[in-house]
Amino acid sequence: MTSVFKKFRRDLKFRYGRQLRQLNYWLVARAAMMIISVLRLLPADSALNFADRVARLVGPRVGRHQVAVDNLRKAYPEKSEAEIQAIASDMWGNMARLAAEYIFLDALFDYDPAASEPGRVEVKGADHFVEIASEEKPHIVFTGHLGNFELLPVAAATFGMNITALFRPPNNPYLADYILSTRRSTMGSLLPSMAGASFALAGVLENGGNIGILVDQKFSNGLETTFFGRPCQSNRVLATLARHYDCDVYPARCVRLPGNRFRLEIEDRLVLPRTADGSVDVHATTQMLNDVVERWVREDPGQWMWFHKRWEISNWRRKPRPKPASAAST
């Protein structure tokens, strides 16, 4: 009888817990849409500057701020507390601008390769975009959560580059629908990060297409690598695909500039490390990606999302295999 009651209580808790979670998602989404409606009434620059100011006030009061500060202290032990807090404040301003910029993507992206005067968006390494778009073979472009990274696939489309971008939708399904609709209107093909996504990416490369991947997030059961000299787990999918299809890999990033301007940079093709048989070294390549992103973050740490638990290690390590009896006795 006791076990039946416990099961009933557990089922009840699960059912109502799920309903409460959905209600919370809906309330958060309604609040977000109200804020978006207000920001739409403002000119783009005024809206972005307002979002930045509010985030710098609110950000230090949310739980994730402490995660960000702890990460910054470990990454920069030589920096003072004032410097750490300043970077965290810049981070909140950057994240708020990123969120608000979804509203104005069409107005913000004004890059024209033929324009004689620079606009709000400038591109460094445009020749690489042109080259990738013209080559009839697969390519991989990777980036990190820096500046407004969402502008990179928009730029790729401007150069006629056919690219499928892998993205992780928000946990909130109501906000996810809004963000996905906004992205699809400007960014071309999008692939949600979920079970089977790696097979879908492989299919794109198999057909000679191009893919874009974010590589700076924690990945449970990922390869053991380092980032800022600290152990972390990283997704092996990019390196595995590069190994299988032997395709070119390009680093790309967005740098936020003063005055609500942006510089999109696509760097030279990486020379990937190889194993003795000439194939791409998956582990060394995955570490190389971390090193590239670390370089970018060190150049402007306030433009990266420090509140992500990048260094949290999942308890996944396999137990060492027992040695054979013959080996144990020697």
Short mmCIF file of C-alpha atoms in Angstrom, two decimals, residues 5-309:
data_model
loop_
_atom_site.label_atom_id
_atom_site.label_comp_id
_atom_site.label_asym_id
_atom_site.label_seq_id
_atom_site.Cartn_x
_atom_site.Cartn_y
_atom_site.Cartn_z
CA PHE A 5 0.89 5.77 -2.45
CA LYS A 6 4.48 6.80 -3.15
CA LYS A 7 4.03 6.06 -6.85
CA PHE A 8 0.80 8.09 -6.94
CA ARG A 9 2.47 11.02 -5.21
CA ARG A 10 5.45 10.84 -7.57
CA ASP A 11 3.20 10.76 -10.63
CA LEU A 12 1.16 13.69 -9.29
CA LYS A 13 4.27 15.70 -8.58
CA PHE A 14 5.63 14.99 -12.07
CA ARG A 15 2.36 15.92 -13.78
CA TYR A 16 1.83 19.19 -11.94
CA GLY A 17 5.53 20.01 -12.00
CA ARG A 18 5.46 19.81 -15.78
CA GLN A 19 2.37 22.01 -15.94
CA LEU A 20 3.97 24.58 -13.65
CA ARG A 21 7.10 24.57 -15.78
CA GLN A 22 5.04 25.19 -18.90
CA LEU A 23 3.20 28.00 -17.14
CA ASN A 24 6.51 29.56 -16.15
CA TYR A 25 7.73 29.31 -19.74
CA TRP A 26 4.56 31.00 -20.96
CA LEU A 27 4.80 33.83 -18.41
CA VAL A 28 8.46 34.45 -19.21
CA ALA A 29 7.69 34.46 -22.93
CA ARG A 30 4.78 36.91 -22.46
CA ALA A 31 7.03 39.24 -20.46
CA ALA A 32 9.74 38.98 -23.12
CA MET A 33 7.29 39.73 -25.92
CA MET A 34 6.02 42.80 -24.02
CA ILE A 35 9.59 44.07 -23.72
CA ILE A 36 10.13 43.39 -27.42
CA SER A 37 6.97 45.35 -28.25
CA VAL A 38 8.29 48.33 -26.28
CA LEU A 39 11.74 48.14 -27.90
CA ARG A 40 10.14 48.06 -31.36
CA LEU A 41 8.78 51.56 -30.69
CA LEU A 42 12.32 52.93 -30.37
CA PRO A 43 14.94 53.56 -33.04
CA ALA A 44 17.39 50.65 -33.24
CA ASP A 45 20.34 52.46 -31.61
CA SER A 46 18.20 53.78 -28.75
CA ALA A 47 16.69 50.33 -28.14
CA LEU A 48 20.07 48.59 -28.07
CA ASN A 49 21.62 51.18 -25.77
CA PHE A 50 18.62 50.98 -23.43
CA ALA A 51 18.83 47.16 -23.30
CA ASP A 52 22.54 47.42 -22.48
CA ARG A 53 21.96 49.83 -19.57
CA VAL A 54 19.17 47.74 -18.08
CA ALA A 55 21.16 44.50 -18.33
CA ARG A 56 24.14 46.03 -16.53
CA LEU A 57 21.81 46.87 -13.63
CA VAL A 58 19.83 43.61 -13.56
CA GLY A 59 22.54 41.10 -14.56
CA PRO A 60 24.56 41.25 -11.30
CA ARG A 61 21.37 40.39 -9.38
CA VAL A 62 20.65 37.08 -11.11
CA GLY A 63 22.06 33.72 -10.07
CA ARG A 64 24.15 33.21 -13.19
CA HIS A 65 26.20 36.30 -12.35
CA GLN A 66 28.04 34.39 -9.64
CA VAL A 67 28.81 31.61 -12.12
CA ALA A 68 30.26 34.19 -14.49
CA VAL A 69 32.35 35.85 -11.77
CA ASP A 70 33.68 32.52 -10.52
CA ASN A 71 34.66 31.53 -14.05
CA LEU A 72 36.37 34.87 -14.63
CA ARG A 73 38.36 34.60 -11.40
CA LYS A 74 39.66 31.18 -12.43
CA ALA A 75 40.39 32.22 -16.00
CA TYR A 76 42.10 35.49 -14.96
CA PRO A 77 43.65 34.96 -11.51
CA GLU A 78 45.87 37.98 -12.13
CA LYS A 79 42.96 40.43 -12.51
CA SER A 80 41.57 42.53 -9.67
CA GLU A 81 38.01 42.18 -8.41
CA ALA A 82 37.10 45.49 -10.06
CA GLU A 83 38.40 44.22 -13.41
CA ILE A 84 36.46 40.96 -13.02
CA GLN A 85 33.22 42.82 -12.26
CA ALA A 86 33.80 45.14 -15.22
CA ILE A 87 34.13 42.20 -17.61
CA ALA A 88 30.99 40.62 -16.16
CA SER A 89 29.13 43.90 -16.65
CA ASP A 90 30.29 44.10 -20.27
CA MET A 91 29.09 40.53 -20.74
CA TRP A 92 25.56 41.37 -19.54
CA GLY A 93 25.49 44.39 -21.84
CA ASN A 94 26.60 42.25 -24.77
CA MET A 95 23.98 39.56 -24.05
CA ALA A 96 21.20 42.16 -23.79
CA ARG A 97 22.24 43.74 -27.06
CA LEU A 98 22.27 40.31 -28.70
CA ALA A 99 18.72 39.63 -27.52
CA ALA A 100 17.47 43.04 -28.64
CA GLU A 101 19.22 42.76 -32.00
CA TYR A 102 16.91 39.93 -33.03
CA ILE A 103 14.25 42.62 -33.41
CA PHE A 104 16.34 44.74 -35.75
CA LEU A 105 18.36 42.17 -37.72
CA ASP A 106 17.06 43.38 -41.08
CA ALA A 107 17.92 46.99 -40.24
CA LEU A 108 21.29 46.23 -38.63
CA PHE A 109 22.81 44.12 -41.37
CA ASP A 110 23.64 46.63 -44.09
CA TYR A 111 26.79 45.11 -45.55
CA ASP A 112 27.11 45.63 -49.29
CA PRO A 113 30.26 44.25 -50.96
CA ALA A 114 29.92 46.88 -53.69
CA ALA A 115 29.40 49.88 -51.37
CA SER A 116 32.02 52.64 -51.47
CA GLU A 117 31.37 53.76 -47.88
CA PRO A 118 31.52 51.46 -44.82
CA GLY A 119 28.18 50.75 -43.16
CA ARG A 120 27.21 49.39 -39.78
CA VAL A 121 28.70 45.98 -40.67
CA GLU A 122 32.19 45.47 -42.06
CA VAL A 123 33.70 42.18 -43.21
CA LYS A 124 37.32 41.11 -42.86
CA GLY A 125 38.33 38.17 -45.03
CA ALA A 126 35.54 38.60 -47.57
CA ASP A 127 37.66 36.72 -50.13
CA HIS A 128 37.21 33.57 -48.06
CA PHE A 129 33.42 33.91 -48.21
CA VAL A 130 33.65 34.31 -51.98
CA GLU A 131 36.01 31.35 -52.32
CA ILE A 132 33.84 29.02 -50.21
CA ALA A 133 30.71 30.05 -52.13
CA SER A 134 32.40 29.31 -55.47
CA GLU A 135 33.91 25.92 -54.61
CA GLU A 136 31.84 22.85 -55.32
CA LYS A 137 32.95 20.90 -52.27
CA PRO A 138 31.98 20.79 -48.57
CA HIS A 139 33.31 23.24 -45.97
CA ILE A 140 32.93 23.70 -42.22
CA VAL A 141 32.83 27.17 -40.63
CA PHE A 142 32.94 27.38 -36.83
CA THR A 143 32.50 30.19 -34.35
CA GLY A 144 31.79 30.90 -30.69
CA HIS A 145 29.24 32.89 -28.69
CA LEU A 146 31.02 36.21 -29.28
CA GLY A 147 29.48 39.56 -30.21
CA ASN A 148 26.44 38.97 -32.39
CA PHE A 149 27.42 35.58 -33.83
CA GLU A 150 23.98 35.41 -35.50
CA LEU A 151 25.20 37.85 -38.17
CA LEU A 152 27.69 35.33 -39.61
CA PRO A 153 25.14 33.16 -41.48
CA VAL A 154 23.46 36.36 -42.69
CA ALA A 155 26.80 37.44 -44.17
CA ALA A 156 27.30 34.01 -45.71
CA ALA A 157 23.95 34.29 -47.48
CA THR A 158 24.94 37.75 -48.77
CA PHE A 159 27.93 36.19 -50.55
CA GLY A 160 25.74 33.46 -52.04
CA MET A 161 27.17 30.85 -49.70
CA ASN A 162 24.84 27.91 -49.10
CA ILE A 163 25.26 27.04 -45.43
CA THR A 164 23.33 25.02 -42.86
CA ALA A 165 23.83 26.39 -39.35
CA LEU A 166 23.53 24.15 -36.31
CA PHE A 167 21.88 25.94 -33.38
CA ARG A 168 20.63 25.09 -29.92
CA PRO A 169 17.04 26.32 -29.42
CA PRO A 170 16.12 27.85 -26.03
CA ASN A 171 14.53 25.56 -23.44
CA ASN A 172 11.49 27.85 -23.44
CA PRO A 173 9.38 26.53 -26.36
CA TYR A 174 7.47 29.82 -26.77
CA LEU A 175 10.65 31.87 -27.10
CA ALA A 176 12.20 29.16 -29.27
CA ASP A 177 9.39 29.51 -31.83
CA TYR A 178 9.87 33.30 -32.00
CA ILE A 179 13.66 33.12 -32.31
CA LEU A 180 13.50 30.36 -34.92
CA SER A 181 11.08 32.35 -37.07
CA THR A 182 13.35 35.41 -36.81
CA ARG A 183 16.43 33.40 -37.73
CA ARG A 184 14.86 31.64 -40.68
CA SER A 185 13.83 34.90 -42.30
CA THR A 186 17.48 36.00 -42.65
CA MET A 187 19.84 33.07 -42.10
CA GLY A 188 18.95 30.36 -44.59
CA SER A 189 18.97 26.71 -43.50
CA LEU A 190 18.93 26.01 -39.77
CA LEU A 191 19.33 22.70 -37.96
CA PRO A 192 18.28 22.35 -34.30
CA SER A 193 20.87 20.68 -32.07
CA MET A 194 19.16 17.45 -31.04
CA ALA A 195 19.47 13.69 -31.43
CA GLY A 196 20.42 12.88 -34.99
CA ALA A 197 21.80 16.34 -35.80
CA SER A 198 25.27 14.94 -36.54
CA PHE A 199 23.79 12.62 -39.17
CA ALA A 200 21.95 15.55 -40.74
CA LEU A 201 25.18 17.57 -40.86
CA ALA A 202 26.94 14.62 -42.45
CA GLY A 203 24.21 14.52 -45.09
CA VAL A 204 24.82 18.20 -45.93
CA LEU A 205 28.56 17.60 -46.36
CA GLU A 206 27.91 14.41 -48.32
CA ASN A 207 26.01 16.52 -50.85
CA GLY A 208 28.81 19.09 -51.10
CA GLY A 209 27.16 21.65 -48.82
CA ASN A 210 28.60 23.84 -46.07
CA ILE A 211 27.85 23.78 -42.34
CA GLY A 212 28.29 26.28 -39.51
CA ILE A 213 28.85 25.12 -35.92
CA LEU A 214 29.27 26.80 -32.52
CA VAL A 215 32.09 25.01 -30.67
CA ASP A 216 32.45 26.75 -27.29
CA GLN A 217 29.81 25.00 -25.17
CA LYS A 218 30.14 22.17 -22.68
CA PHE A 219 29.28 18.79 -24.16
CA SER A 220 28.52 15.96 -21.75
CA ASN A 221 30.46 12.81 -22.62
CA GLY A 222 32.63 14.92 -24.90
CA LEU A 223 36.37 14.73 -25.41
CA GLU A 224 38.58 15.76 -22.50
CA THR A 225 40.21 19.03 -23.57
CA THR A 226 41.29 22.30 -21.98
CA PHE A 227 40.05 25.88 -22.22
CA PHE A 228 41.97 28.67 -20.47
CA GLY A 229 44.18 25.90 -19.11
CA ARG A 230 41.29 24.22 -17.30
CA PRO A 231 39.84 20.78 -18.11
CA CYS A 232 36.56 20.74 -20.01
CA GLN A 233 34.47 18.49 -22.22
CA SER A 234 34.13 19.36 -25.89
CA ASN A 235 32.01 18.10 -28.75
CA ARG A 236 33.97 15.98 -31.23
CA VAL A 237 31.44 16.28 -34.06
CA LEU A 238 33.28 18.95 -36.09
CA ALA A 239 36.59 17.10 -35.98
CA THR A 240 34.91 13.78 -36.75
CA LEU A 241 33.13 15.24 -39.78
CA ALA A 242 36.33 16.93 -40.96
CA ARG A 243 38.12 13.59 -40.65
CA HIS A 244 35.46 11.67 -42.54
CA TYR A 245 34.97 14.16 -45.38
CA ASP A 246 38.50 15.68 -45.31
CA CYS A 247 36.94 19.12 -45.85
CA ASP A 248 38.35 22.60 -45.24
CA VAL A 249 37.65 24.19 -41.84
CA TYR A 250 37.46 27.98 -41.37
CA PRO A 251 37.28 30.00 -38.13
CA ALA A 252 34.85 32.96 -38.13
CA ARG A 253 33.70 35.41 -35.49
CA CYS A 254 31.77 38.61 -34.86
CA VAL A 255 33.45 41.50 -33.04
CA ARG A 256 31.17 44.12 -31.53
CA LEU A 257 32.44 47.65 -32.27
CA PRO A 258 31.54 51.00 -30.67
CA GLY A 259 28.43 52.75 -31.97
CA ASN A 260 26.42 49.56 -32.50
CA ARG A 261 28.68 48.46 -35.32
CA PHE A 262 30.12 45.03 -36.10
CA ARG A 263 33.15 43.48 -37.73
CA LEU A 264 32.69 39.98 -39.14
CA GLU A 265 35.95 38.11 -39.56
CA ILE A 266 36.60 34.87 -41.39
CA GLU A 267 40.17 33.72 -40.92
CA ASP A 268 42.45 31.57 -43.05
CA ARG A 269 41.68 27.89 -43.40
CA LEU A 270 43.05 25.84 -40.50
CA VAL A 271 45.83 23.36 -41.09
CA LEU A 272 44.38 20.47 -39.12
CA PRO A 273 46.64 18.12 -37.15
CA ARG A 274 46.97 14.64 -38.64
CA THR A 275 47.69 11.17 -37.34
CA ALA A 276 50.46 8.93 -38.66
CA ASP A 277 48.19 7.56 -41.39
CA GLY A 278 47.39 11.08 -42.65
CA SER A 279 43.81 11.31 -41.38
CA VAL A 280 42.56 14.20 -39.26
CA ASP A 281 43.43 13.80 -35.56
CA VAL A 282 40.03 14.20 -33.89
CA HIS A 283 41.29 14.95 -30.37
CA ALA A 284 44.03 17.37 -31.43
CA THR A 285 41.64 19.15 -33.81
CA THR A 286 39.01 19.56 -31.10
CA GLN A 287 41.67 21.10 -28.86
CA MET A 288 42.74 23.39 -31.71
CA LEU A 289 39.18 24.73 -31.94
CA ASN A 290 39.22 25.50 -28.21
CA ASP A 291 42.53 27.31 -28.61
CA VAL A 292 41.15 29.49 -31.41
CA VAL A 293 38.08 30.46 -29.38
CA GLU A 294 40.27 31.14 -26.32
CA ARG A 295 42.37 33.54 -28.40
CA TRP A 296 39.23 35.38 -29.45
CA VAL A 297 37.88 35.57 -25.91
CA ARG A 298 41.17 36.86 -24.51
CA GLU A 299 41.14 39.68 -27.05
CA ASP A 300 37.79 40.95 -25.75
CA PRO A 301 36.50 38.93 -22.77
CA GLY A 302 33.41 41.10 -22.28
CA GLN A 303 31.93 39.75 -25.52
CA TRP A 304 31.77 36.10 -24.40
CA MET A 305 29.09 34.46 -22.23
CA TRP A 306 30.92 33.67 -19.01
CA PHE A 307 27.78 32.43 -17.24
CA HIS A 308 27.88 29.19 -19.26
CA LYS A 309 29.17 26.25 -17.18
#
